[in-house]
Amino acid sequence: MLHAVIMAGGAGTRFWPESRTDRPKQLLRLTGDETMIQRTVARLGSAVPPERVLILTNARLAEPIAEQLPQLPASAILAEPCKRDTAPCIGLAAFHLARLDRDATMAVMPSDHVIQTDEVFQQAIQAAHKLVEGQPQRIVTFGIRPTYPAESFGYIECGRSVPPAQAASELKIYEVARFREKPPASLAREFIAAGSFYWNSGIFVWKAQTILDALARHEPPMYEHLATIAATIGTPHYQATLDREFAAIQGKSIDYAVMEHARDVLVVEAPFEWDDVGSWQAIARIQRPDEHGNTVAAKHLGLNTTGTLIRSSDDHLIVTLGLTDCIVVHTPDATLIARNQDEESIRQVVKLLEERGWREYL
């Protein structure tokens, strides 16, 4: 059966001051009436029912995530005791699912992307599921057709196309030649010009056993720690074993741990609209700006203000005079005012707050 694994442990520091340690990006309503994680679960629709959804997050966020997703059983929230990147996270989920369903197929996805439409996404996931069922050792990933030479995304280089009969769908599907890390601008431009590269969406479909076999082959120490944890699932010793063994794992991303070594990998050109919502400027891309190019979610009065994002979490009035291409985000205890081109420095702000011991703002 097809199961959904949603990774929801990120910090979302680039969305400070709305994003905080106990309320990161995936728990925020950034693009609509639902939080990012609520939208991710809702997007699955009938393709993956609630009883086959597994949320991976850190222990601190387990309770607030459960509160936001009352339709899921308590067992759907799997809490990691510490941060160890995506490969151990996915491996832990695979062991849990394999215990419940020996033939489990996993659709792995982040909790904080914006994807349209739900129906197209569900059809794409189901098509990828068919590809994996046809050849259980296969790994399927989704690639996004790049629209500009992004330096913040990994890239997938395409090989041969997969014949329509084998693909069992109308989607564009290719063998993966190799995965490429986040490139400098000059190399990203070469990728775009070549026409054979996709952005790596971070959405995968594979058999739980396939990914466990890959971890055993390429990351034996990580696999052994995870296998030790798995042996105690459903016993009184599970939590203590999880705390001890998971902390002993050397963290690594699934791209480094498995995807760089994998051979039987297909990339599906995503038929859905996709945005990773990685920064405040992404909100302006997703939501329709007003006639002055401003993206406003606040009580706002602006004069000579253009291309600016204005947000507030309460009824606080924000007045802007003569602002161009700026970010203004107001919360009850902190306000951010920045130029668009400086938004990457928000991570540095968070680091400085930590250094100064101002944890009440984190």
Coordinates of N, CA and C in Angstrom, one line a residue, residues 32-255:
G32 N -2.4 31.1 3.2 CA -3.8 30.9 3.2 C -4.4 30.7 4.6
D33 N -5.6 30.0 4.6 CA -6.2 29.8 5.9 C -5.7 28.6 6.7
E34 N -5.0 27.7 6.0 CA -4.4 26.6 6.7 C -2.9 26.8 6.9
T35 N -2.4 26.1 7.9 CA -1.0 26.1 8.1 C -0.3 25.3 7.0
M36 N 1.0 25.4 6.9 CA 1.7 24.7 5.8 C 1.5 23.2 6.0
I37 N 1.6 22.6 7.2 CA 1.5 21.2 7.4 C 0.1 20.7 7.2
Q38 N -0.9 21.5 7.6 CA -2.3 21.2 7.4 C -2.6 21.1 5.9
R39 N -2.0 22.0 5.1 CA -2.2 22.0 3.7 C -1.6 20.8 3.0
T40 N -0.4 20.4 3.5 CA 0.3 19.2 3.0 C -0.5 18.0 3.2
V41 N -1.1 17.8 4.4 CA -1.9 16.6 4.6 C -3.2 16.6 3.8
A42 N -3.8 17.8 3.7 CA -5.1 17.9 3.0 C -4.8 17.6 1.5
R43 N -3.7 18.0 1.0 CA -3.3 17.8 -0.4 C -3.3 16.4 -0.8
L44 N -3.1 15.5 0.1 CA -3.1 14.0 -0.2 C -4.4 13.5 -0.6
G45 N -5.5 14.1 0.0 CA -6.8 13.7 -0.4 C -7.0 12.2 -0.2
S46 N -7.7 11.6 -1.2 CA -8.0 10.2 -1.1 C -6.8 9.3 -1.6
A47 N -5.8 9.9 -2.1 CA -4.6 9.2 -2.6 C -3.9 8.4 -1.4
V48 N -3.9 9.1 -0.3 CA -3.3 8.5 0.9 C -4.2 8.9 2.1
P49 N -5.1 7.9 2.6 CA -6.0 8.3 3.7 C -5.2 8.6 5.0
P50 N -5.8 9.2 6.0 CA -5.2 9.6 7.2 C -4.5 8.5 8.0
E51 N -5.0 7.3 7.9 CA -4.4 6.2 8.7 C -3.1 5.7 8.0
R52 N -2.8 6.2 6.8 CA -1.5 5.8 6.2 C -0.6 7.0 6.0
V53 N -0.8 8.0 6.9 CA 0.1 9.2 6.9 C 1.0 9.2 8.1
L54 N 2.3 9.4 7.9 CA 3.2 9.4 9.0 C 4.0 10.8 9.0
I55 N 4.0 11.5 10.1 CA 4.6 12.8 10.3 C 5.9 12.6 11.1
L56 N 7.0 13.0 10.5 CA 8.3 12.9 11.2 C 8.7 14.4 11.6
T57 N 8.9 14.5 12.9 CA 9.2 15.9 13.4 C 10.1 15.7 14.7
N58 N 10.5 16.8 15.3 CA 11.3 16.7 16.5 C 10.3 16.7 17.7
A59 N 10.8 16.2 18.8 CA 10.0 15.9 20.0 C 9.3 17.2 20.4
R60 N 9.9 18.3 20.3 CA 9.3 19.6 20.8 C 8.1 20.0 20.0
L61 N 8.0 19.6 18.7 CA 6.9 20.0 17.9 C 5.8 18.9 17.8
A62 N 6.0 17.8 18.4 CA 5.0 16.7 18.3 C 3.6 17.1 18.7
E63 N 3.6 17.7 19.9 CA 2.2 18.1 20.4 C 1.6 19.2 19.6
P64 N 2.2 20.3 19.3 CA 1.5 21.3 18.4 C 1.1 20.8 17.1
I65 N 1.9 19.9 16.5 CA 1.5 19.3 15.2 C 0.3 18.4 15.4
A66 N 0.3 17.6 16.4 CA -0.9 16.8 16.7 C -2.2 17.6 16.9
E67 N -2.0 18.8 17.5 CA -3.2 19.7 17.7 C -3.7 20.2 16.4
Q68 N -2.8 20.5 15.5 CA -3.2 21.0 14.2 C -3.8 19.9 13.3
L69 N -3.5 18.7 13.6 CA -3.9 17.6 12.7 C -4.8 16.6 13.5
P70 N -5.9 17.0 14.0 CA -6.7 16.1 14.9 C -7.3 14.9 14.1
Q71 N -7.3 14.9 12.8 CA -7.8 13.8 12.0 C -6.9 12.6 11.9
L72 N -5.6 12.8 12.4 CA -4.6 11.8 12.3 C -4.6 11.0 13.7
P73 N -4.4 9.7 13.7 CA -4.2 9.0 14.9 C -2.9 9.4 15.6
A74 N -2.9 9.2 16.9 CA -1.7 9.6 17.7 C -0.4 9.0 17.2
S75 N -0.6 7.7 16.7 CA 0.6 7.0 16.2 C 1.2 7.6 14.9
A76 N 0.5 8.5 14.3 CA 0.9 9.1 13.0 C 2.1 10.1 13.3
I77 N 2.3 10.6 14.5 CA 3.3 11.5 14.8 C 4.5 10.8 15.4
L78 N 5.6 10.8 14.6 CA 6.8 10.1 15.0 C 7.9 11.2 15.4
A79 N 8.2 11.2 16.7 CA 9.1 12.3 17.2 C 10.5 11.8 17.2
E80 N 11.4 12.6 16.6 CA 12.9 12.4 16.7 C 13.4 13.1 17.9
P81 N 14.3 12.4 18.7 CA 14.8 13.1 19.9 C 15.8 14.2 19.6
C82 N 16.4 14.2 18.4 CA 17.4 15.2 18.1 C 17.4 15.3 16.5
K83 N 18.0 16.4 16.0 CA 18.1 16.6 14.6 C 19.3 15.8 14.0
R84 N 19.0 15.0 13.0 CA 20.1 14.2 12.3 C 19.9 14.2 10.8
D85 N 19.2 15.2 10.3 CA 19.0 15.4 8.8 C 18.1 14.3 8.3
T86 N 17.9 14.3 6.9 CA 16.8 13.6 6.3 C 17.0 12.1 6.2
A87 N 18.3 11.6 6.0 CA 18.5 10.2 5.8 C 18.1 9.4 7.1
P88 N 18.5 9.7 8.3 CA 18.0 8.9 9.5 C 16.5 9.1 9.7
C89 N 16.0 10.3 9.4 CA 14.6 10.5 9.5 C 13.8 9.6 8.6
I90 N 14.2 9.5 7.4 CA 13.5 8.6 6.4 C 13.7 7.2 6.7
G91 N 14.9 6.8 7.2 CA 15.2 5.4 7.6 C 14.3 5.0 8.7
L92 N 14.2 5.9 9.7 CA 13.3 5.5 10.9 C 11.9 5.3 10.4
A93 N 11.4 6.2 9.6 CA 10.0 6.0 9.0 C 9.9 4.7 8.3
A94 N 10.9 4.4 7.5 CA 10.8 3.1 6.7 C 10.8 1.9 7.6
F95 N 11.5 1.9 8.7 CA 11.4 0.7 9.6 C 10.0 0.6 10.2
H96 N 9.5 1.8 10.6 CA 8.1 1.8 11.2 C 7.1 1.3 10.2
L97 N 7.2 1.7 9.0 CA 6.2 1.3 8.0 C 6.4 -0.1 7.6
A98 N 7.6 -0.6 7.4 CA 7.9 -2.0 7.1 C 7.3 -2.9 8.1
R99 N 7.3 -2.5 9.4 CA 6.7 -3.3 10.5 C 5.2 -3.4 10.3
L100 N 4.6 -2.4 9.9 CA 3.1 -2.4 9.7 C 2.7 -3.0 8.4
D101 N 3.5 -2.8 7.3 CA 3.1 -3.3 6.0 C 4.4 -3.7 5.3
R102 N 4.6 -5.0 5.2 CA 5.9 -5.5 4.6 C 6.1 -5.0 3.2
D103 N 5.1 -4.7 2.5 CA 5.2 -4.2 1.1 C 5.0 -2.7 0.9
A104 N 5.2 -2.0 2.0 CA 4.9 -0.6 2.0 C 5.7 0.2 1.0
T105 N 4.9 1.1 0.3 CA 5.5 2.1 -0.6 C 5.4 3.4 0.1
M106 N 6.5 4.2 0.1 CA 6.6 5.5 0.8 C 6.6 6.6 -0.3
A107 N 5.7 7.6 -0.1 CA 5.7 8.9 -0.8 C 6.3 9.9 0.2
V108 N 7.5 10.3 0.0 CA 8.2 11.1 1.0 C 8.2 12.6 0.5
M109 N 7.8 13.5 1.4 CA 7.7 14.9 1.0 C 7.9 15.8 2.2
P110 N 8.4 17.1 1.9 CA 8.5 18.1 3.0 C 7.1 18.6 3.3
S111 N 7.0 19.2 4.5 CA 5.8 19.7 5.0 C 5.5 21.2 4.7
D112 N 6.4 21.8 3.9 CA 6.3 23.3 3.8 C 6.4 23.8 2.4
H113 N 5.9 23.0 1.4 CA 5.9 23.4 0.0 C 4.5 23.9 -0.3
V114 N 4.4 24.7 -1.4 CA 3.1 25.1 -1.9 C 3.0 24.4 -3.3
I115 N 1.9 23.6 -3.5 CA 1.7 22.8 -4.7 C 0.3 23.0 -5.2
Q116 N 0.1 23.2 -6.4 CA -1.2 23.3 -7.1 C -1.3 22.4 -8.3
T117 N -2.3 21.8 -8.6 CA -3.5 21.6 -7.8 C -3.5 20.3 -7.0
D118 N -4.3 20.2 -6.0 CA -4.4 18.9 -5.2 C -4.6 17.7 -6.2
E119 N -5.6 17.9 -7.1 CA -5.9 16.7 -8.0 C -4.8 16.3 -8.8
V120 N -4.0 17.3 -9.4 CA -2.9 16.9 -10.2 C -1.8 16.3 -9.4
F121 N -1.6 16.8 -8.2 CA -0.6 16.2 -7.3 C -0.9 14.8 -7.0
Q122 N -2.1 14.5 -6.6 CA -2.6 13.2 -6.3 C -2.4 12.2 -7.5
Q123 N -2.7 12.7 -8.7 CA -2.5 11.8 -9.9 C -1.0 11.5 -10.1
A124 N -0.2 12.5 -9.9 CA 1.2 12.3 -10.1 C 1.8 11.3 -9.1
I125 N 1.4 11.4 -7.8 CA 1.9 10.5 -6.8 C 1.4 9.1 -7.1
Q126 N 0.2 8.9 -7.6 CA -0.4 7.6 -7.9 C 0.4 7.0 -9.1
A127 N 0.7 7.9 -10.1 CA 1.5 7.4 -11.2 C 2.9 7.0 -10.8
A128 N 3.5 7.7 -9.9 CA 4.8 7.3 -9.4 C 4.7 5.9 -8.6
H129 N 3.6 5.8 -7.9 CA 3.4 4.5 -7.2 C 3.3 3.4 -8.1
K130 N 2.6 3.6 -9.3 CA 2.6 2.5 -10.3 C 3.9 2.1 -10.8
L131 N 4.8 3.2 -11.0 CA 6.1 2.9 -11.5 C 6.9 2.1 -10.5
V132 N 6.8 2.3 -9.3 CA 7.5 1.6 -8.2 C 6.9 0.2 -8.1
E133 N 5.6 0.0 -8.2 CA 5.0 -1.3 -8.1 C 5.4 -2.2 -9.3
G134 N 5.6 -1.5 -10.4 CA 6.1 -2.3 -11.6 C 7.5 -2.8 -11.5
Q135 N 8.4 -2.0 -10.8 CA 9.7 -2.5 -10.5 C 10.1 -2.1 -9.1
P136 N 9.9 -3.0 -8.1 CA 10.0 -2.6 -6.7 C 11.3 -2.0 -6.3
Q137 N 12.4 -2.3 -7.0 CA 13.7 -1.8 -6.6 C 13.9 -0.3 -7.1
R138 N 13.0 0.2 -7.8 CA 13.1 1.5 -8.4 C 12.8 2.6 -7.4
I139 N 13.5 3.7 -7.7 CA 13.3 5.0 -6.9 C 12.8 6.0 -7.9
V140 N 11.7 6.7 -7.5 CA 11.1 7.8 -8.3 C 11.2 9.1 -7.6
T141 N 11.6 10.1 -8.3 CA 11.6 11.5 -7.7 C 10.9 12.4 -8.7
F142 N 10.5 13.6 -8.2 CA 9.9 14.6 -9.0 C 10.8 15.7 -9.2
G143 N 10.9 16.1 -10.5 CA 11.8 17.3 -10.9 C 10.9 18.5 -11.3
I144 N 11.4 19.6 -11.0 CA 10.7 20.9 -11.3 C 11.4 21.5 -12.5
R145 N 10.7 21.8 -13.6 CA 11.3 22.5 -14.7 C 11.8 23.9 -14.3
P146 N 13.1 24.1 -14.3 CA 13.6 25.4 -13.8 C 13.2 26.6 -14.6
T147 N 12.9 27.7 -14.0 CA 12.5 28.9 -14.6 C 13.6 30.0 -14.5
Y148 N 14.6 29.8 -13.7 CA 15.7 30.7 -13.6 C 16.9 30.0 -13.0
P149 N 18.1 30.5 -13.1 CA 19.3 29.8 -12.6 C 19.5 29.9 -11.1
A150 N 18.6 29.1 -10.4 CA 18.6 29.2 -8.9 C 19.9 28.6 -8.4
E151 N 20.4 29.2 -7.4 CA 21.6 28.7 -6.7 C 21.2 28.0 -5.4
S152 N 19.9 28.1 -5.0 CA 19.5 27.5 -3.7 C 18.9 26.1 -3.8
F153 N 18.8 25.6 -5.1 CA 18.2 24.3 -5.3 C 19.3 23.3 -5.8
G154 N 19.1 22.0 -5.4 CA 19.9 21.0 -6.0 C 19.3 20.7 -7.4
Y155 N 20.0 20.1 -8.3 CA 19.6 19.8 -9.7 C 19.6 18.3 -10.0
I156 N 18.8 17.9 -10.9 CA 18.8 16.5 -11.4 C 19.1 16.6 -12.9
E157 N 20.1 15.8 -13.3 CA 20.4 15.8 -14.7 C 19.7 14.5 -15.3
C158 N 19.0 14.8 -16.4 CA 18.2 13.7 -17.0 C 19.1 12.9 -18.0
G159 N 18.7 11.6 -18.0 CA 19.3 10.7 -19.0 C 18.2 10.4 -20.1
R160 N 18.1 9.1 -20.4 CA 17.2 8.7 -21.5 C 15.7 8.8 -21.0
S161 N 14.9 9.1 -21.9 CA 13.4 9.1 -21.6 C 12.9 7.7 -21.5
V162 N 11.9 7.6 -20.7 CA 11.2 6.3 -20.4 C 10.1 6.2 -21.4
P163 N 10.0 5.1 -22.2 CA 8.9 5.0 -23.1 C 7.5 5.1 -22.5
P164 N 6.5 5.6 -23.1 CA 5.2 5.8 -22.5 C 4.6 4.5 -22.0
A165 N 4.8 3.4 -22.7 CA 4.2 2.1 -22.2 C 4.8 1.7 -20.9
Q166 N 6.1 2.0 -20.7 CA 6.7 1.6 -19.4 C 6.3 2.6 -18.3
A167 N 6.1 3.9 -18.7 CA 5.8 4.9 -17.8 C 4.3 4.7 -17.3
A168 N 3.5 4.1 -18.1 CA 2.1 3.9 -17.7 C 1.4 5.2 -17.4
S169 N 1.8 6.3 -18.1 CA 1.1 7.6 -17.8 C 1.5 8.5 -19.0
E170 N 0.9 9.7 -19.0 CA 1.3 10.7 -19.9 C 2.4 11.6 -19.4
L171 N 2.9 11.4 -18.3 CA 3.9 12.2 -17.7 C 5.3 12.1 -18.5
K172 N 6.1 13.1 -18.4 CA 7.4 13.1 -19.0 C 8.3 12.4 -17.9
I173 N 9.0 11.3 -18.2 CA 9.7 10.6 -17.3 C 11.1 10.2 -17.9
Y174 N 12.1 10.4 -17.1 CA 13.5 10.1 -17.6 C 14.3 9.3 -16.6
E175 N 15.3 8.6 -17.1 CA 16.3 8.0 -16.2 C 17.1 9.2 -15.6
V176 N 17.6 9.0 -14.4 CA 18.4 10.1 -13.8 C 19.9 9.7 -14.1
A177 N 20.5 10.7 -14.7 CA 22.0 10.6 -15.0 C 22.8 10.8 -13.7
R178 N 22.5 11.9 -13.0 CA 23.1 12.1 -11.8 C 22.4 13.3 -11.0
F179 N 22.7 13.4 -9.8 CA 22.2 14.5 -9.0 C 23.3 15.5 -8.8
R180 N 23.0 16.8 -8.9 CA 24.0 17.8 -8.8 C 23.7 18.7 -7.6
E181 N 24.7 19.1 -6.9 CA 24.5 19.9 -5.7 C 24.2 21.3 -6.1
K182 N 23.8 22.1 -5.1 CA 23.5 23.5 -5.3 C 24.6 24.2 -6.0
P183 N 24.4 24.8 -7.2 CA 25.5 25.3 -8.0 C 25.7 26.8 -7.8
P184 N 26.9 27.3 -8.2 CA 27.1 28.8 -8.3 C 26.3 29.3 -9.5
A185 N 26.1 30.6 -9.5 CA 25.2 31.1 -10.6 C 25.7 30.8 -12.0
S186 N 27.0 30.8 -12.2 CA 27.5 30.5 -13.5 C 27.2 29.1 -14.0
L187 N 27.3 28.1 -13.1 CA 27.0 26.8 -13.4 C 25.5 26.6 -13.6
A188 N 24.7 27.2 -12.7 CA 23.3 27.1 -12.8 C 22.8 27.6 -14.2
R189 N 23.4 28.7 -14.7 CA 23.1 29.2 -16.1 C 23.4 28.1 -17.1
E190 N 24.5 27.4 -16.9 CA 24.8 26.3 -17.9 C 23.8 25.2 -17.8
F191 N 23.3 24.9 -16.6 CA 22.3 23.9 -16.5 C 21.0 24.3 -17.2
I192 N 20.6 25.5 -17.1 CA 19.4 26.0 -17.7 C 19.6 25.9 -19.2
A193 N 20.7 26.4 -19.7 CA 21.0 26.4 -21.2 C 21.0 25.0 -21.8
A194 N 21.4 24.0 -21.0 CA 21.5 22.6 -21.5 C 20.1 22.0 -21.7
G195 N 19.1 22.5 -20.9 CA 17.8 22.0 -21.1 C 17.5 20.6 -20.6
S196 N 18.5 20.0 -19.9 CA 18.3 18.6 -19.5 C 18.4 18.5 -18.0
F197 N 18.1 19.6 -17.3 CA 18.2 19.6 -15.8 C 16.8 20.0 -15.2
Y198 N 16.6 19.4 -14.1 CA 15.4 19.8 -13.2 C 15.9 20.3 -11.9
W199 N 15.1 21.1 -11.2 CA 15.3 21.4 -9.8 C 14.9 20.1 -9.1
N200 N 15.6 19.8 -8.0 CA 15.2 18.6 -7.2 C 14.1 19.1 -6.2
S201 N 12.9 18.5 -6.3 CA 11.8 18.9 -5.4 C 11.9 18.4 -4.0
G202 N 12.7 17.3 -3.8 CA 12.7 16.7 -2.5 C 11.5 15.8 -2.3
I203 N 10.8 15.4 -3.3 CA 9.7 14.5 -3.2 C 10.0 13.2 -3.9
F204 N 9.9 12.1 -3.1 CA 10.4 10.8 -3.6 C 9.3 9.7 -3.4
V205 N 9.3 8.7 -4.2 CA 8.4 7.5 -4.0 C 9.3 6.3 -4.2
W206 N 9.2 5.4 -3.2 CA 10.0 4.1 -3.2 C 9.4 3.1 -2.2
K207 N 9.9 1.9 -2.3 CA 9.5 0.9 -1.3 C 10.3 1.1 -0.1
A208 N 9.6 0.9 1.1 CA 10.3 1.1 2.3 C 11.5 0.1 2.4
Q209 N 11.4 -1.1 1.9 CA 12.5 -2.0 1.9 C 13.6 -1.6 1.0
T210 N 13.3 -1.0 -0.1 CA 14.4 -0.5 -1.0 C 15.2 0.5 -0.4
I211 N 14.6 1.5 0.4 CA 15.5 2.5 1.0 C 16.2 1.9 2.2
L212 N 15.7 1.0 2.9 CA 16.4 0.3 4.0 C 17.6 -0.5 3.4
D213 N 17.4 -1.1 2.3 CA 18.5 -1.9 1.7 C 19.6 -0.9 1.2
A214 N 19.2 0.3 0.7 CA 20.2 1.3 0.3 C 21.0 1.8 1.4
L215 N 20.3 2.1 2.5 CA 21.0 2.6 3.7 C 22.0 1.5 4.3
A216 N 21.5 0.3 4.3 CA 22.4 -0.8 4.7 C 23.7 -0.9 3.9
R217 N 23.5 -0.7 2.6 CA 24.6 -0.8 1.6 C 25.6 0.4 1.7
H218 N 25.0 1.6 1.8 CA 25.8 2.8 1.7 C 26.1 3.5 3.0
E219 N 25.3 3.2 4.0 CA 25.5 3.8 5.3 C 25.3 2.8 6.4
P220 N 26.3 1.8 6.5 CA 26.1 0.7 7.5 C 26.0 1.1 8.9
P221 N 26.8 2.1 9.4 CA 26.7 2.5 10.8 C 25.3 3.1 11.1
M222 N 24.8 3.9 10.2 CA 23.5 4.5 10.4 C 22.4 3.5 10.4
Y223 N 22.5 2.5 9.4 CA 21.5 1.4 9.4 C 21.5 0.6 10.6
E224 N 22.7 0.3 11.2 CA 22.7 -0.5 12.4 C 22.1 0.2 13.6
H225 N 22.3 1.5 13.7 CA 21.6 2.2 14.8 C 20.1 2.2 14.6
L226 N 19.7 2.4 13.4 CA 18.2 2.4 13.1 C 17.6 1.0 13.3
A227 N 18.4 0.0 12.9 CA 17.9 -1.4 13.1 C 17.8 -1.7 14.6
T228 N 18.7 -1.2 15.4 CA 18.6 -1.4 16.8 C 17.3 -0.8 17.4
I229 N 17.0 0.4 16.9 CA 15.8 1.1 17.3 C 14.6 0.3 16.9
A230 N 14.6 -0.2 15.6 CA 13.5 -0.9 15.1 C 13.1 -2.2 15.9
A231 N 14.2 -2.8 16.4 CA 14.0 -4.0 17.1 C 13.2 -3.8 18.4
T232 N 13.0 -2.6 18.9 CA 12.3 -2.3 20.1 C 10.9 -1.6 19.8
I233 N 10.6 -1.5 18.6 CA 9.3 -0.8 18.3 C 8.2 -1.7 18.9
G234 N 7.3 -1.0 19.6 CA 6.1 -1.7 20.3 C 6.5 -2.3 21.6
T235 N 7.7 -2.0 22.1 CA 8.1 -2.5 23.5 C 8.3 -1.4 24.4
P236 N 8.4 -1.6 25.7 CA 8.6 -0.6 26.7 C 10.0 0.1 26.6
H237 N 10.9 -0.6 25.8 CA 12.3 -0.1 25.7 C 12.5 0.8 24.5
Y238 N 11.4 1.0 23.7 CA 11.6 1.8 22.5 C 12.1 3.2 22.7
Q239 N 11.5 4.0 23.6 CA 11.9 5.4 23.8 C 13.3 5.5 24.2
A240 N 13.7 4.8 25.2 CA 15.1 4.8 25.6 C 16.1 4.5 24.5
T241 N 15.7 3.4 23.8 CA 16.6 3.0 22.7 C 16.6 4.1 21.6
L242 N 15.5 4.6 21.3 CA 15.5 5.7 20.3 C 16.3 6.9 20.7
D243 N 16.2 7.3 21.9 CA 17.0 8.4 22.4 C 18.5 8.2 22.3
R244 N 18.9 7.0 22.7 CA 20.3 6.6 22.7 C 20.9 6.4 21.3
E245 N 20.2 5.6 20.5 CA 20.7 5.2 19.2 C 20.6 6.3 18.2
F246 N 19.5 7.1 18.2 CA 19.4 8.1 17.2 C 20.4 9.2 17.4
A247 N 20.7 9.5 18.7 CA 21.7 10.6 19.0 C 23.1 10.1 18.5
A248 N 23.3 8.8 18.4 CA 24.6 8.3 18.0 C 24.8 8.3 16.5
I249 N 23.8 8.6 15.7 CA 23.9 8.6 14.3 C 24.6 9.9 13.8
Q250 N 25.5 9.7 12.8 CA 26.0 10.9 12.2 C 25.0 11.4 11.1
G251 N 24.5 12.6 11.3 CA 23.5 13.1 10.4 C 24.0 13.2 9.0
K252 N 23.1 13.0 8.0 CA 23.4 13.1 6.6 C 22.1 13.2 5.8
S253 N 22.1 14.0 4.8 CA 20.9 14.1 3.9 C 20.7 12.9 3.1
I254 N 19.4 12.6 2.7 CA 19.1 11.5 1.9 C 19.8 11.6 0.5
D255 N 20.0 12.8 0.0 CA 20.7 13.0 -1.2 C 22.1 12.4 -1.2

